[in-house]
Amino acid sequence: MGSSQRSTLSTTNVGEFVDGSPGREEVWAVDSLPVYVRELIAGGTAGAFAKTAVAPLERIKILLQTRTEGFHSLGVYQSLKKLLKNEGIRGFYRGNGASVLRIVPYAALHFMTYEEYRCWLLNNYPNLGSGPSIDLLAGSAAGGTAVLCTYPLDLARTKLAYQVVGKRTSFGNGMNIHSQIAYNGLKDVFMKVYKEGGVRGLYRGVGPTLVGILPYAGLKFYVYEELKRRVPEEHQKSVILRLSCGAVAGLFGQTFTYPLDVVRRQMQVQSLQSSSQGGGYRSTMEGLISITCNQGYRQLFAGLSINYMKIVPSVAIGFTAYDTMKTWLKVPPRQKSTSTG
């Protein structure tokens, strides 16, 4: 990696890449904001743009993961057609409000705490060196921190996205679908879930989420840095190259941790499913075993192809927006000495 003194996601000349001109020298009001606040703004904005761009694919992925009636046997294209026919364009973005509300603080915290954990490790554990292992540990810790702080929003997003509104009570094949809306917006989800299960109910499924995010977030940063390290130094500041490395890292991490994401989604919507659809998992391992035995091992990868389709543009948009915002906000690169714990 060759950069213990600089942040992994340090600002580059993205301004020149975006508009072909050198970085501007005007004095912005945001210049007076602390560096960590500007990092939070840049990360949150990037997350919102990326999440909204792939919202339709995210909705379909959730419907396939949770085996929603009328969708679990369809492909991506047919699912999109059915959703458009019965819910219109707005159906593609059902639950996206909760998703954006979650991803803004999630992405902001993920980037910012990654920088903090990385500096802390470099300062307190110099024997670990400054290679990709630091990124693996810092990325995992940052991912876990961001999840714990924003999980209730993810739970609400999943419950809202799981609901399917039908213009008719049944389709041509005679299959009934959900026509009853259990939740009317984000606030309603929080109130009902808290009333049914308290704080514990708001964190239902957090186990497989943490088990999945720790290796995923760590692997993402690890692979990203390893790929960059193998590129000639004169090309390492290329935005296109960084986006490509990030996309490959995201795909790699998702493939290995995806079954845990399926278990998490099914645990989140158990209260909305009939007993014939399974559910009642008390732990991550029980969920993995039950899904494999009752639904087949293929269900552990339901929606993975859609995830591949959305992860590349999501990572590309996210990194581009993050770098552009950091340039616009004039975020200076973090130094090793800025964080001691």
XYZ file of C-alpha atoms in Angstrom:
341
model
C 0.000 0.000 0.000
C 2.942 2.279 0.705
C 0.988 4.941 2.570
C 0.889 4.838 6.354
C 0.870 8.607 6.448
C -2.184 9.071 4.251
C -5.762 7.910 4.385
C -6.639 5.056 2.052
C -9.417 7.128 0.552
C -7.355 10.282 0.266
C -8.560 13.130 -1.918
C -7.230 13.106 -5.485
C -7.501 15.529 -8.359
C -11.078 14.510 -9.010
C -11.996 18.107 -9.780
C -9.812 17.922 -12.892
C -11.390 14.590 -13.835
C -14.947 15.916 -13.451
C -14.761 19.304 -15.159
C -11.309 19.334 -16.730
C -10.166 22.290 -14.638
C -7.804 22.566 -11.652
C -9.275 22.639 -8.150
C -10.848 26.001 -7.425
C -9.445 28.319 -4.791
C -12.616 30.068 -3.670
C -13.276 30.236 0.046
C -16.266 28.112 0.978
C -18.345 28.423 4.100
C -17.730 24.718 4.770
C -13.997 25.381 5.111
C -14.622 26.204 8.755
C -16.159 22.778 9.440
C -14.025 20.136 11.173
C -12.477 17.521 8.879
C -14.543 14.674 10.338
C -17.772 16.606 9.690
C -16.814 17.117 6.057
C -15.985 13.410 5.798
C -19.400 12.576 7.231
C -21.118 14.864 4.696
C -19.133 13.418 1.782
C -19.774 9.808 2.804
C -23.464 10.335 3.503
C -24.075 12.106 0.191
C -22.256 9.386 -1.728
C -24.295 6.698 -0.010
C -27.610 8.414 -0.794
C -26.788 8.813 -4.491
C -25.598 5.225 -4.859
C -28.524 3.685 -2.983
C -31.209 5.575 -4.886
C -29.635 4.689 -8.229
C -29.992 0.939 -7.589
C -33.234 1.043 -5.535
C -35.355 -0.931 -8.076
C -32.871 -3.813 -8.091
C -32.624 -3.698 -4.303
C -36.433 -4.018 -4.019
C -36.481 -7.040 -6.337
C -33.587 -8.627 -4.464
C -35.469 -8.385 -1.168
C -38.624 -9.887 -2.703
C -36.603 -12.837 -4.012
C -34.645 -13.313 -0.795
C -37.790 -13.430 1.328
C -39.684 -15.711 -1.096
C -42.578 -13.273 -1.457
C -45.625 -14.864 -3.072
C -45.808 -14.216 -6.772
C -42.123 -13.295 -7.073
C -39.933 -16.132 -5.785
C -40.248 -18.128 -9.038
C -39.737 -15.173 -11.387
C -36.584 -13.782 -12.922
C -35.356 -10.218 -12.628
C -37.070 -8.888 -15.764
C -40.439 -10.523 -15.046
C -40.308 -9.342 -11.434
C -39.671 -5.776 -12.556
C -42.597 -6.014 -15.020
C -44.962 -7.365 -12.371
C -43.926 -4.720 -9.870
C -44.404 -1.943 -12.436
C -47.823 -3.283 -13.443
C -49.174 -3.519 -9.905
C -47.476 -0.668 -8.085
C -46.237 1.657 -10.803
C -42.916 3.500 -10.744
C -43.343 4.264 -7.036
C -43.236 0.529 -6.367
C -39.600 0.427 -7.416
C -38.778 2.827 -4.606
C -40.961 1.402 -1.828
C -38.786 1.365 1.268
C -36.128 3.531 -0.405
C -36.852 6.425 1.955
C -35.930 4.227 4.907
C -33.011 2.874 2.896
C -31.618 6.357 2.234
C -32.198 7.421 5.837
C -30.173 4.371 6.840
C -27.428 4.615 4.235
C -26.659 8.304 4.843
C -25.544 7.798 8.460
C -24.266 4.298 7.637
C -21.975 5.401 4.796
C -20.925 8.507 6.697
C -20.025 6.510 9.806
C -18.420 3.723 7.793
C -15.964 5.997 5.994
C -15.240 8.223 8.984
C -14.798 5.441 11.565
C -12.666 3.491 9.104
C -10.272 6.434 9.028
C -10.340 6.637 12.829
C -9.791 2.909 13.417
C -7.016 2.814 10.822
C -5.135 5.696 12.455
C -5.662 4.146 15.889
C -4.230 0.799 14.753
C -1.244 2.460 13.121
C -0.502 4.460 16.266
C -1.083 1.743 18.852
C -0.055 -1.449 17.036
C 2.940 -0.555 14.850
C 3.980 -4.215 14.803
C 1.030 -4.884 12.481
C 2.757 -2.791 9.847
C 0.844 -0.636 7.390
C -0.209 -3.213 4.828
C -3.677 -4.453 3.822
C -4.088 -6.278 7.151
C -4.671 -2.860 8.734
C -7.436 -2.201 6.209
C -8.966 -5.610 6.922
C -9.177 -4.896 10.658
C -10.191 -1.234 10.350
C -12.798 -2.000 7.685
C -14.341 -4.789 9.772
C -14.523 -2.621 12.893
C -15.984 0.302 10.942
C -18.590 -1.930 9.332
C -19.676 -3.307 12.698
C -19.891 0.165 14.211
C -21.992 1.511 11.335
C -24.359 -1.486 11.470
C -25.012 -1.210 15.202
C -25.798 2.488 14.869
C -28.200 2.163 11.915
C -29.693 -1.349 12.088
C -33.268 -0.349 13.057
C -33.479 1.668 9.821
C -32.369 -1.374 7.826
C -35.030 -3.471 9.541
C -37.690 -0.883 8.677
C -36.502 -0.665 5.070
C -36.790 -4.444 4.668
C -40.286 -4.613 6.182
C -41.522 -1.803 3.907
C -39.898 -3.320 0.800
C -41.367 -6.772 1.599
C -44.933 -5.478 1.372
C -46.438 -5.968 -2.081
C -49.452 -3.897 -3.077
C -51.698 -5.508 -5.683
C -54.123 -3.709 -7.913
C -55.975 -7.004 -7.999
C -56.317 -9.604 -5.288
C -54.882 -12.334 -7.510
C -52.906 -12.850 -10.664
C -53.786 -14.883 -13.716
C -52.202 -17.993 -12.255
C -54.592 -17.816 -9.321
C -51.894 -16.924 -6.818
C -52.927 -14.425 -4.197
C -50.480 -11.759 -3.086
C -50.239 -9.391 -0.158
C -52.944 -6.776 -0.516
C -52.934 -5.815 3.146
C -50.468 -3.122 4.135
C -49.003 -3.897 7.562
C -46.983 -0.708 7.860
C -47.771 2.814 6.694
C -44.366 4.429 6.602
C -41.187 4.479 8.639
C -42.653 5.848 11.858
C -45.399 3.220 11.824
C -42.808 0.441 11.480
C -40.836 1.667 14.480
C -43.939 2.077 16.645
C -45.393 -1.365 15.851
C -42.092 -3.255 16.045
C -41.177 -1.588 19.334
C -44.641 -2.333 20.732
C -44.340 -6.009 19.746
C -40.761 -6.681 20.770
C -39.206 -3.634 22.380
C -35.624 -2.664 21.583
C -34.812 -6.321 20.948
C -37.418 -6.357 18.195
C -35.734 -3.403 16.476
C -32.514 -5.446 16.315
C -34.011 -8.714 15.118
C -31.599 -10.269 12.629
C -28.627 -8.146 13.744
C -26.659 -11.337 14.500
C -26.299 -12.533 10.885
C -25.864 -8.910 9.841
C -22.803 -8.498 12.049
C -21.462 -11.930 11.139
C -21.787 -10.940 7.493
C -20.642 -7.303 7.632
C -17.447 -7.916 9.602
C -15.820 -10.130 6.940
C -17.496 -8.258 4.063
C -16.368 -4.777 5.101
C -12.913 -6.066 5.956
C -12.540 -8.026 2.716
C -13.753 -5.050 0.691
C -11.009 -2.778 1.994
C -8.422 -5.568 1.965
C -9.020 -6.565 -1.661
C -9.325 -2.923 -2.708
C -5.909 -2.092 -1.257
C -4.291 -5.272 -2.568
C -5.487 -4.529 -6.102
C -4.287 -0.927 -5.886
C -0.904 -2.037 -4.564
C -0.338 -4.144 -7.670
C -0.968 -1.212 -10.010
C 1.944 1.007 -11.146
C 2.212 4.064 -8.897
C 1.633 6.531 -11.720
C -1.839 5.034 -12.302
C -2.945 4.700 -8.673
C -4.618 8.125 -8.582
C -6.913 7.252 -11.471
C -10.565 7.494 -10.447
C -11.550 4.872 -13.025
C -8.976 2.465 -11.640
C -10.160 2.993 -8.069
C -13.771 2.433 -9.097
C -12.772 -0.776 -10.875
C -10.831 -2.013 -7.834
C -13.734 -1.138 -5.562
C -16.245 -2.974 -7.758
C -14.117 -6.128 -7.820
C -13.629 -5.917 -4.060
C -17.380 -5.517 -3.536
C -18.209 -8.482 -5.758
C -15.628 -10.654 -3.990
C -16.905 -9.781 -0.530
C -20.571 -10.165 -1.455
C -20.129 -13.660 -2.901
C -18.627 -15.041 0.292
C -21.044 -13.392 2.720
C -24.302 -13.406 0.724
C -25.958 -16.425 2.456
C -25.813 -14.519 5.738
C -27.656 -11.637 4.075
C -30.442 -14.029 3.027
C -30.795 -15.307 6.606
C -30.919 -11.725 7.877
C -33.689 -10.731 5.451
C -35.814 -13.774 6.311
C -35.426 -13.113 10.032
C -36.443 -9.484 9.524
C -39.761 -10.357 7.824
C -40.732 -13.407 9.876
C -43.624 -11.576 11.536
C -45.076 -10.845 8.083
C -44.765 -14.390 6.740
C -47.187 -17.274 7.090
C -45.946 -20.376 8.866
C -45.852 -22.252 5.539
C -43.061 -19.982 4.361
C -40.748 -21.017 7.154
C -39.143 -18.740 9.695
C -38.754 -18.810 13.443
C -34.956 -18.867 13.290
C -33.378 -18.297 16.693
C -29.831 -17.999 15.439
C -27.808 -17.500 12.290
C -26.681 -21.120 12.160
C -30.245 -22.377 12.638
C -31.344 -20.134 9.786
C -28.629 -21.427 7.467
C -29.461 -25.067 8.244
C -33.237 -24.556 8.002
C -33.076 -22.716 4.677
C -30.755 -25.359 3.211
C -32.981 -28.259 4.325
C -36.430 -26.741 3.663
C -35.841 -24.351 0.774
C -32.743 -25.787 -0.842
C -29.188 -24.487 -0.859
C -29.971 -22.380 -3.924
C -32.160 -20.148 -1.758
C -29.037 -19.075 0.119
C -28.014 -17.334 -3.092
C -31.447 -16.073 -4.173
C -31.080 -12.621 -5.659
C -27.282 -12.878 -5.931
C -27.331 -12.176 -9.675
C -29.265 -8.958 -8.972
C -26.766 -8.111 -6.287
C -23.989 -8.428 -8.848
C -25.962 -6.168 -11.196
C -26.396 -3.488 -8.553
C -23.073 -3.692 -6.727
C -20.982 -2.493 -9.691
C -22.936 0.718 -10.408
C -23.480 1.239 -6.673
C -19.769 1.071 -5.897
C -18.916 3.157 -8.961
C -21.410 5.893 -8.098
C -20.530 5.760 -4.412
C -16.779 6.168 -4.886
C -17.168 8.825 -7.567
C -19.616 10.854 -5.465
C -17.457 10.463 -2.363
C -14.299 11.674 -4.100
C -16.145 14.518 -5.814
C -17.682 15.665 -2.530
C -14.328 15.471 -0.744
C -12.809 17.648 -3.444
C -15.688 20.145 -3.343
C -15.568 20.285 0.458
C -11.754 20.544 0.356
C -11.225 17.671 2.786
C -7.492 17.395 3.556
C -5.886 13.944 3.765
C -5.759 12.561 7.297
C -2.362 12.210 8.890
C -1.332 9.327 11.078
C -1.000 11.578 14.100
C -4.605 12.882 13.945
C -6.053 9.909 15.781
C -4.745 8.336 18.930
C -7.850 6.451 19.925
